[in-house]
PDB file of C-alpha atoms in Angstrom:
ATOM      1  CA  MET A   1      90.867  15.361 -10.422  1.00  0.00           C
ATOM      2  CA  ALA A   2      92.203  13.347  -7.324  1.00  0.00           C
ATOM      3  CA  LYS A   3      95.359  15.776  -7.140  1.00  0.00           C
ATOM      4  CA  SER A   4      92.978  18.791  -6.574  1.00  0.00           C
ATOM      5  CA  ASN A   5      90.556  17.022  -3.788  1.00  0.00           C
ATOM      6  CA  LYS A   6      94.043  15.994  -2.101  1.00  0.00           C
ATOM      7  CA  ARG A   7      95.276  20.482  -2.884  1.00  0.00           C
ATOM      8  CA  ARG A   8      91.348  21.137  -0.842  1.00  0.00           C
ATOM      9  CA  ASP A   9      91.944  18.406   2.262  1.00  0.00           C
ATOM     10  CA  GLU A  10      95.692  19.935   2.720  1.00  0.00           C
ATOM     11  CA  GLU A  11      93.919  23.735   2.456  1.00  0.00           C
ATOM     12  CA  ARG A  12      90.786  22.761   4.827  1.00  0.00           C
ATOM     13  CA  ARG A  13      93.111  21.510   7.433  1.00  0.00           C
ATOM     14  CA  SER A  14      96.452  23.526   7.418  1.00  0.00           C
ATOM     15  CA  ALA A  15      93.269  26.630   7.465  1.00  0.00           C
ATOM     16  CA  ALA A  16      91.813  24.767  10.514  1.00  0.00           C
ATOM     17  CA  ALA A  17      95.576  24.394  12.318  1.00  0.00           C
ATOM     18  CA  ALA A  18      95.812  28.038  11.893  1.00  0.00           C
ATOM     19  CA  LYS A  19      92.429  28.375  13.349  1.00  0.00           C
ATOM     20  CA  VAL A  20      92.911  26.649  16.358  1.00  0.00           C
ATOM     21  CA  ALA A  21      96.256  28.315  16.803  1.00  0.00           C
ATOM     22  CA  GLU A  22      94.716  31.384  16.175  1.00  0.00           C
ATOM     23  CA  MET A  23      92.081  30.504  19.238  1.00  0.00           C
ATOM     24  CA  ARG A  24      95.106  29.294  21.462  1.00  0.00           C
ATOM     25  CA  ARG A  25      97.227  31.909  20.906  1.00  0.00           C
ATOM     26  CA  GLN A  26      93.874  34.549  21.847  1.00  0.00           C
ATOM     27  CA  GLN A  27      93.235  32.319  25.029  1.00  0.00           C
ATOM     28  CA  GLN A  28      96.592  32.926  26.161  1.00  0.00           C
ATOM     29  CA  ALA A  29      96.401  36.613  25.733  1.00  0.00           C
ATOM     30  CA  ALA A  30      93.212  36.920  27.302  1.00  0.00           C
ATOM     31  CA  GLU A  31      94.875  34.385  30.071  1.00  0.00           C
ATOM     32  CA  ARG A  32      97.812  36.776  29.975  1.00  0.00           C
ATOM     33  CA  ARG A  33      95.793  39.867  30.886  1.00  0.00           C
ATOM     34  CA  ARG A  34      93.787  37.417  33.553  1.00  0.00           C
ATOM     35  CA  ARG A  35      96.957  37.088  34.650  1.00  0.00           C
ATOM     36  CA  THR A  36      98.016  40.443  34.795  1.00  0.00           C
ATOM     37  CA  LEU A  37      94.511  42.208  36.533  1.00  0.00           C
ATOM     38  CA  THR A  38      94.281  39.643  38.842  1.00  0.00           C
ATOM     39  CA  VAL A  39      97.982  40.506  40.092  1.00  0.00           C
ATOM     40  CA  SER A  40      98.044  44.195  39.683  1.00  0.00           C
ATOM     41  CA  ALA A  41      93.977  43.742  41.884  1.00  0.00           C
ATOM     42  CA  VAL A  42      96.496  42.212  45.066  1.00  0.00           C
ATOM     43  CA  ALA A  43      98.687  44.440  44.544  1.00  0.00           C
ATOM     44  CA  VAL A  44      95.985  47.541  44.646  1.00  0.00           C
ATOM     45  CA  ALA A  45      94.907  45.268  47.765  1.00  0.00           C
ATOM     46  CA  VAL A  46      98.210  45.220  49.537  1.00  0.00           C
ATOM     47  CA  LEU A  47      98.651  49.046  48.550  1.00  0.00           C
ATOM     48  CA  VAL A  48      95.124  50.423  50.727  1.00  0.00           C
ATOM     49  CA  VAL A  49      95.605  47.886  53.230  1.00  0.00           C
ATOM     50  CA  VAL A  50      99.399  48.984  53.389  1.00  0.00           C
ATOM     51  CA  VAL A  51      98.123  52.473  53.527  1.00  0.00           C
ATOM     52  CA  GLY A  52      95.366  52.180  55.928  1.00  0.00           C
ATOM     53  CA  VAL A  53      97.702  50.897  58.333  1.00  0.00           C
ATOM     54  CA  PHE A  54      99.829  53.365  58.196  1.00  0.00           C
ATOM     55  CA  VAL A  55      97.517  55.877  58.434  1.00  0.00           C
ATOM     56  CA  ILE A  56      96.179  54.260  61.544  1.00  0.00           C
ATOM     57  CA  VAL A  57      99.627  53.547  63.184  1.00  0.00           C
ATOM     58  CA  LYS A  58      99.961  56.988  62.592  1.00  0.00           C
ATOM     59  CA  ASN A  59      96.896  58.105  63.356  1.00  0.00           C
ATOM     60  CA  SER A  60      97.478  56.426  66.794  1.00  0.00           C
ATOM     61  CA  GLN A  61     100.594  57.766  66.948  1.00  0.00           C
ATOM     62  CA  GLN A  62      99.018  61.599  66.685  1.00  0.00           C
ATOM     63  CA  SER A  63      96.403  60.618  68.858  1.00  0.00           C
ATOM     64  CA  THR A  64      98.764  59.358  71.675  1.00  0.00           C
ATOM     65  CA  LYS A  65     100.633  62.598  71.086  1.00  0.00           C
ATOM     66  CA  THR A  66      97.953  64.839  71.772  1.00  0.00           C
ATOM     67  CA  VAL A  67      96.963  62.728  75.115  1.00  0.00           C
ATOM     68  CA  ALA A  68     100.199  62.487  76.118  1.00  0.00           C
ATOM     69  CA  ALA A  69     100.883  66.343  75.930  1.00  0.00           C
ATOM     70  CA  GLY A  70      97.279  67.151  77.858  1.00  0.00           C
ATOM     71  CA  GLY A  71      98.681  65.664  80.651  1.00  0.00           C
ATOM     72  CA  VAL A  72     101.405  64.894  83.045  1.00  0.00           C
ATOM     73  CA  ALA A  73     103.808  61.740  82.993  1.00  0.00           C
ATOM     74  CA  ASN A  74     103.671  59.513  85.845  1.00  0.00           C
ATOM     75  CA  ALA A  75     100.660  60.325  86.774  1.00  0.00           C
ATOM     76  CA  THR A  76      97.571  58.656  86.565  1.00  0.00           C
ATOM     77  CA  PRO A  77      94.085  60.092  84.619  1.00  0.00           C
ATOM     78  CA  SER A  78      93.055  60.230  88.364  1.00  0.00           C
ATOM     79  CA  TYR A  79      95.502  62.962  88.979  1.00  0.00           C
ATOM     80  CA  GLY A  80      97.218  60.991  91.320  1.00  0.00           C
ATOM     81  CA  PHE A  81     100.870  60.319  91.982  1.00  0.00           C
ATOM     82  CA  VAL A  82     101.439  56.359  92.648  1.00  0.00           C
ATOM     83  CA  MET A  83     103.490  55.365  95.952  1.00  0.00           C
ATOM     84  CA  GLY A  84     104.100  51.475  96.103  1.00  0.00           C
ATOM     85  CA  ALA A  85     103.584  48.594  94.064  1.00  0.00           C
ATOM     86  CA  PHE A  86      99.652  48.052  91.997  1.00  0.00           C
ATOM     87  CA  GLY A  87      99.287  44.787  93.391  1.00  0.00           C
ATOM     88  CA  ALA A  88      99.700  46.012  96.978  1.00  0.00           C
ATOM     89  CA  PRO A  89      96.528  44.534  98.900  1.00  0.00           C
ATOM     90  CA  ALA A  90      95.830  47.504 100.375  1.00  0.00           C
ATOM     91  CA  SER A  91      95.263  51.202  98.476  1.00  0.00           C
ATOM     92  CA  MET A  92      94.739  54.607 100.068  1.00  0.00           C
ATOM     93  CA  VAL A  93      94.252  57.760  97.945  1.00  0.00           C
ATOM     94  CA  VAL A  94      95.154  61.224 100.150  1.00  0.00           C
ATOM     95  CA  TYR A  95      93.969  64.360  98.668  1.00  0.00           C
ATOM     96  CA  GLU A  96      95.687  67.091  99.829  1.00  0.00           C
ATOM     97  CA  ASP A  97      97.000  70.659  99.382  1.00  0.00           C
ATOM     98  CA  PHE A  98     100.630  72.066  99.526  1.00  0.00           C
ATOM     99  CA  GLN A  99      99.587  75.171 101.535  1.00  0.00           C
ATOM    100  CA  CYS A 100      96.882  72.832 103.904  1.00  0.00           C
ATOM    101  CA  PRO A 101      98.781  72.600 108.157  1.00  0.00           C
ATOM    102  CA  ASN A 102      96.846  69.680 108.666  1.00  0.00           C
ATOM    103  CA  CYS A 103      98.269  67.471 105.204  1.00  0.00           C
ATOM    104  CA  LYS A 104     101.688  68.765 106.447  1.00  0.00           C
ATOM    105  CA  SER A 105     100.404  67.984 110.113  1.00  0.00           C
ATOM    106  CA  PHE A 106      99.779  64.507 107.983  1.00  0.00           C
ATOM    107  CA  GLU A 107     102.542  64.053 106.378  1.00  0.00           C
ATOM    108  CA  ASP A 108     104.556  64.790 109.602  1.00  0.00           C
ATOM    109  CA  LYS A 109     102.446  62.131 111.638  1.00  0.00           C
ATOM    110  CA  PHE A 110     101.710  59.370 109.519  1.00  0.00           C
ATOM    111  CA  GLY A 111     103.966  59.784 106.378  1.00  0.00           C
ATOM    112  CA  ALA A 112     106.600  57.285 108.251  1.00  0.00           C
ATOM    113  CA  THR A 113     103.451  54.350 108.703  1.00  0.00           C
ATOM    114  CA  VAL A 114     102.377  55.427 105.679  1.00  0.00           C
ATOM    115  CA  GLN A 115     106.250  55.016 104.151  1.00  0.00           C
ATOM    116  CA  LYS A 116     106.410  51.575 106.434  1.00  0.00           C
ATOM    117  CA  TYR A 117     103.485  49.733 104.690  1.00  0.00           C
ATOM    118  CA  VAL A 118     104.548  51.048 101.233  1.00  0.00           C
ATOM    119  CA  THR A 119     108.354  49.163 102.090  1.00  0.00           C
ATOM    120  CA  GLY A 120     106.982  46.079 102.696  1.00  0.00           C
ATOM    121  CA  GLY A 121     104.513  45.720  99.818  1.00  0.00           C
ATOM    122  CA  LYS A 122     101.446  45.816 101.135  1.00  0.00           C
ATOM    123  CA  LEU A 123      99.962  49.305 100.583  1.00  0.00           C
ATOM    124  CA  ASN A 124     100.377  51.242  98.100  1.00  0.00           C
ATOM    125  CA  VAL A 125      99.411  55.407  98.409  1.00  0.00           C
ATOM    126  CA  GLU A 126      98.207  57.577  95.185  1.00  0.00           C
ATOM    127  CA  TYR A 127      98.895  61.177  96.454  1.00  0.00           C
ATOM    128  CA  ARG A 128      96.109  63.491  94.490  1.00  0.00           C
ATOM    129  CA  PRO A 129      97.090  67.233  95.549  1.00  0.00           C
ATOM    130  CA  ILE A 130      94.963  69.664  94.427  1.00  0.00           C
ATOM    131  CA  ALA A 131      94.850  73.714  94.842  1.00  0.00           C
ATOM    132  CA  ILE A 132      91.718  74.709  97.453  1.00  0.00           C
ATOM    133  CA  LEU A 133      93.842  77.363  99.010  1.00  0.00           C
ATOM    134  CA  ASP A 134      94.527  79.947  96.748  1.00  0.00           C
ATOM    135  CA  ARG A 135      92.950  82.664  98.434  1.00  0.00           C
ATOM    136  CA  MET A 136      95.685  82.062 101.381  1.00  0.00           C
ATOM    137  CA  SER A 137      98.364  83.202 100.095  1.00  0.00           C
ATOM    138  CA  GLN A 138      98.216  87.197  99.430  1.00  0.00           C
ATOM    139  CA  GLY A 139      97.208  86.902  95.962  1.00  0.00           C
ATOM    140  CA  THR A 140      99.885  83.828  94.936  1.00  0.00           C
ATOM    141  CA  ASN A 141      97.788  81.652  93.992  1.00  0.00           C
ATOM    142  CA  TYR A 142     100.675  79.523  95.981  1.00  0.00           C
ATOM    143  CA  SER A 143      98.401  76.264  95.842  1.00  0.00           C
ATOM    144  CA  SER A 144      97.985  76.140  92.331  1.00  0.00           C
ATOM    145  CA  ARG A 145     101.343  77.455  91.396  1.00  0.00           C
ATOM    146  CA  SER A 146     102.944  74.398  93.910  1.00  0.00           C
ATOM    147  CA  LEU A 147     100.714  71.501  92.218  1.00  0.00           C
ATOM    148  CA  ASN A 148     102.227  73.167  88.793  1.00  0.00           C
ATOM    149  CA  ALA A 149     105.462  72.651  90.250  1.00  0.00           C
ATOM    150  CA  ALA A 150     104.960  68.843  91.436  1.00  0.00           C
ATOM    151  CA  ALA A 151     103.102  68.172  88.074  1.00  0.00           C
ATOM    152  CA  CYS A 152     107.112  70.071  85.729  1.00  0.00           C
ATOM    153  CA  VAL A 153     108.950  67.516  88.507  1.00  0.00           C
ATOM    154  CA  SER A 154     107.164  64.548  87.571  1.00  0.00           C
ATOM    155  CA  ASN A 155     106.657  65.107  83.976  1.00  0.00           C
ATOM    156  CA  SER A 156     110.252  65.476  83.553  1.00  0.00           C
ATOM    157  CA  THR A 157     111.852  62.895  86.292  1.00  0.00           C
ATOM    158  CA  ASP A 158     109.387  59.728  88.445  1.00  0.00           C
ATOM    159  CA  VAL A 159     107.562  59.622  91.258  1.00  0.00           C
ATOM    160  CA  LYS A 160     110.481  59.627  93.624  1.00  0.00           C
ATOM    161  CA  THR A 161     111.295  62.447  92.912  1.00  0.00           C
ATOM    162  CA  PHE A 162     107.557  63.557  93.230  1.00  0.00           C
ATOM    163  CA  LYS A 163     107.704  62.121  96.360  1.00  0.00           C
ATOM    164  CA  ALA A 164     110.911  63.751  97.293  1.00  0.00           C
ATOM    165  CA  PHE A 165     109.487  66.909  96.280  1.00  0.00           C
ATOM    166  CA  HIS A 166     106.620  66.271  98.180  1.00  0.00           C
ATOM    167  CA  ASP A 167     108.468  66.124 100.682  1.00  0.00           C
ATOM    168  CA  LEU A 168     109.813  69.068 100.598  1.00  0.00           C
ATOM    169  CA  LEU A 169     106.997  71.247 100.284  1.00  0.00           C
ATOM    170  CA  TYR A 170     105.443  70.379 103.147  1.00  0.00           C
ATOM    171  CA  LYS A 171     109.094  70.266 105.791  1.00  0.00           C
ATOM    172  CA  ASN A 172     109.173  74.158 103.926  1.00  0.00           C
ATOM    173  CA  GLN A 173     105.573  74.811 103.993  1.00  0.00           C
ATOM    174  CA  PRO A 174     104.621  78.817 104.376  1.00  0.00           C
ATOM    175  CA  ALA A 175     102.578  80.088 106.490  1.00  0.00           C
ATOM    176  CA  GLU A 176      98.966  80.496 105.381  1.00  0.00           C
ATOM    177  CA  ASN A 177      97.891  84.398 104.936  1.00  0.00           C
ATOM    178  CA  THR A 178     101.241  84.539 103.699  1.00  0.00           C
ATOM    179  CA  PRO A 179     102.818  84.508  99.710  1.00  0.00           C
ATOM    180  CA  GLY A 180     104.623  80.985  99.913  1.00  0.00           C
ATOM    181  CA  LEU A 181     107.418  79.990  98.542  1.00  0.00           C
ATOM    182  CA  SER A 182     108.132  82.253  95.419  1.00  0.00           C
ATOM    183  CA  ASP A 183     108.916  80.445  91.616  1.00  0.00           C
ATOM    184  CA  ASP A 184     112.515  80.589  92.037  1.00  0.00           C
ATOM    185  CA  GLN A 185     112.040  78.816  95.543  1.00  0.00           C
ATOM    186  CA  LEU A 186     110.049  75.650  93.961  1.00  0.00           C
ATOM    187  CA  VAL A 187     112.855  75.323  91.054  1.00  0.00           C
ATOM    188  CA  ALA A 188     115.332  75.423  93.898  1.00  0.00           C
ATOM    189  CA  TYR A 189     113.696  72.663  95.450  1.00  0.00           C
ATOM    190  CA  ALA A 190     112.845  71.077  92.708  1.00  0.00           C
ATOM    191  CA  LYS A 191     116.471  70.824  92.092  1.00  0.00           C
ATOM    192  CA  GLN A 192     116.411  69.672  95.700  1.00  0.00           C
ATOM    193  CA  ALA A 193     114.701  67.014  95.295  1.00  0.00           C
ATOM    194  CA  GLY A 194     116.685  65.389  91.771  1.00  0.00           C
ATOM    195  CA  ALA A 195     115.127  67.527  89.442  1.00  0.00           C
ATOM    196  CA  ASP A 196     117.721  70.453  88.019  1.00  0.00           C
ATOM    197  CA  SER A 197     117.000  70.046  84.240  1.00  0.00           C
ATOM    198  CA  PRO A 198     116.403  73.549  82.546  1.00  0.00           C
ATOM    199  CA  ALA A 199     112.997  72.014  81.741  1.00  0.00           C
ATOM    200  CA  VAL A 200     111.802  72.134  85.241  1.00  0.00           C
ATOM    201  CA  SER A 201     112.388  75.306  85.721  1.00  0.00           C
ATOM    202  CA  THR A 202     110.676  76.913  82.647  1.00  0.00           C
ATOM    203  CA  CYS A 203     107.371  74.786  82.739  1.00  0.00           C
ATOM    204  CA  ILE A 204     107.281  76.443  86.850  1.00  0.00           C
ATOM    205  CA  LYS A 205     107.907  79.714  85.978  1.00  0.00           C
ATOM    206  CA  ASN A 206     105.521  79.636  82.746  1.00  0.00           C
ATOM    207  CA  ASP A 207     103.069  77.833  84.833  1.00  0.00           C
ATOM    208  CA  THR A 208     102.211  75.103  82.523  1.00  0.00           C
ATOM    209  CA  PHE A 209     100.134  72.581  83.422  1.00  0.00           C
ATOM    210  CA  LYS A 210      98.278  75.559  85.317  1.00  0.00           C
ATOM    211  CA  ASP A 211      95.250  73.654  83.201  1.00  0.00           C
ATOM    212  CA  TRP A 212      95.690  70.629  84.265  1.00  0.00           C
ATOM    213  CA  ALA A 213      96.177  71.644  88.260  1.00  0.00           C
ATOM    214  CA  ALA A 214      92.290  73.483  87.942  1.00  0.00           C
ATOM    215  CA  SER A 215      91.097  70.123  85.869  1.00  0.00           C
ATOM    216  CA  ALA A 216      92.714  67.678  89.199  1.00  0.00           C
ATOM    217  CA  THR A 217      91.108  70.264  91.729  1.00  0.00           C
ATOM    218  CA  GLU A 218      87.895  69.501  89.532  1.00  0.00           C
ATOM    219  CA  ALA A 219      88.354  66.136  89.803  1.00  0.00           C
ATOM    220  CA  ALA A 220      88.960  65.216  93.146  1.00  0.00           C
ATOM    221  CA  SER A 221      85.334  67.909  94.002  1.00  0.00           C
ATOM    222  CA  LYS A 222      83.516  65.513  92.368  1.00  0.00           C
ATOM    223  CA  ASP A 223      84.853  62.913  94.213  1.00  0.00           C
ATOM    224  CA  GLY A 224      83.277  64.287  97.404  1.00  0.00           C
ATOM    225  CA  VAL A 225      86.221  66.521  98.374  1.00  0.00           C
ATOM    226  CA  SER A 226      85.189  69.182 100.467  1.00  0.00           C
ATOM    227  CA  GLY A 227      88.794  69.135 102.157  1.00  0.00           C
ATOM    228  CA  THR A 228      91.926  68.717 103.554  1.00  0.00           C
ATOM    229  CA  PRO A 229      93.195  66.181 103.439  1.00  0.00           C
ATOM    230  CA  THR A 230      91.057  63.258 102.818  1.00  0.00           C
ATOM    231  CA  VAL A 231      92.264  59.634 103.125  1.00  0.00           C
ATOM    232  CA  ARG A 232      90.982  56.887 101.668  1.00  0.00           C
ATOM    233  CA  LEU A 233      91.801  53.258 102.380  1.00  0.00           C
ATOM    234  CA  ASN A 234      90.306  50.642  99.805  1.00  0.00           C
ATOM    235  CA  GLY A 235      87.685  53.432  98.849  1.00  0.00           C
ATOM    236  CA  LYS A 236      86.535  54.487 102.931  1.00  0.00           C
ATOM    237  CA  ASP A 237      87.371  57.748 104.338  1.00  0.00           C
ATOM    238  CA  ILE A 238      89.775  56.534 107.217  1.00  0.00           C
ATOM    239  CA  ALA A 239      89.282  59.880 109.108  1.00  0.00           C
ATOM    240  CA  SER A 240      87.979  58.796 112.576  1.00  0.00           C
ATOM    241  CA  SER A 241      91.462  56.545 112.161  1.00  0.00           C
ATOM    242  CA  LEU A 242      93.416  59.794 111.782  1.00  0.00           C
ATOM    243  CA  SER A 243      93.470  60.282 115.679  1.00  0.00           C
ATOM    244  CA  SER A 244      96.570  58.741 116.740  1.00  0.00           C
ATOM    245  CA  VAL A 245      99.178  56.562 114.865  1.00  0.00           C
ATOM    246  CA  THR A 246      98.645  53.154 116.351  1.00  0.00           C
ATOM    247  CA  ALA A 247      94.786  53.784 115.913  1.00  0.00           C
ATOM    248  CA  PHE A 248      96.205  54.727 111.769  1.00  0.00           C
ATOM    249  CA  SER A 249      98.579  51.602 111.777  1.00  0.00           C
ATOM    250  CA  GLN A 250      95.727  48.967 112.662  1.00  0.00           C
ATOM    251  CA  THR A 251      93.087  49.901 110.249  1.00  0.00           C
ATOM    252  CA  ILE A 252      95.710  49.930 107.099  1.00  0.00           C
ATOM    253  CA  ALA A 253      97.155  46.331 108.702  1.00  0.00           C
ATOM    254  CA  ALA A 254      93.286  45.215 108.929  1.00  0.00           C
ATOM    255  CA  ALA A 255      92.550  46.427 104.825  1.00  0.00           C
ATOM    256  CA  ALA A 256      95.725  45.040 104.632  1.00  0.00           C
ATOM    257  CA  SER A 257      94.974  41.523 105.872  1.00  0.00           C
ATOM    258  CA  LYS A 258      91.596  41.432 104.021  1.00  0.00           C
ATOM    259  CA  GLY A 259      93.119  42.407 100.513  1.00  0.00           C
TER     260      GLY A 259
END
């Protein structure tokens, strides 16, 4: 009888131990599943983040490319081309038309003074060429074509080359009521300025930035420009200062000293 009781006790202990072992096995299995699910969730989350970042970066790259394709390299959002340090104490904006005789007169008379202050770090100047004199070129739209050519030069080179081309256009400005310079002549002057790549020639002849040129002209109209040249220094029209080189120079010096 004692042996029988002892055997039953052993069987109960064995069964209890087995039950405990099974419970532990199930707990361990559950823990493994939990860890697996956690790792999987983290992996999915990381994947989502990575994919999200990729999409954002990709979209950003596409947006940047789209913006660049719609504009002109080295041009400002105001359709201008800046010479001189952006931190200069005085800032000048010159609205001009490459067909405009008065713009040529401005360059001939005051160009050296402007360059003196730019080189001295006292002034930056933003040239904003526009096209308002197409009617003066016997139907060839020279104002627009020359502006397109300047944009082509800037887009393929830099503002320094743009300025060299800018100066050549005024030095060789055609008379009003003539067809203006031909596309081949514009290409030749672009090469002379330093923009000698085939892409520039193609850009000029295809009128690639025709729409950009029209937008530049429209923007100037919204800025209150009704004629060229319009010269603004630190945001103020300085037409009255264009009477002489001395008056012009003194006006720039005064603006720079206040900056």
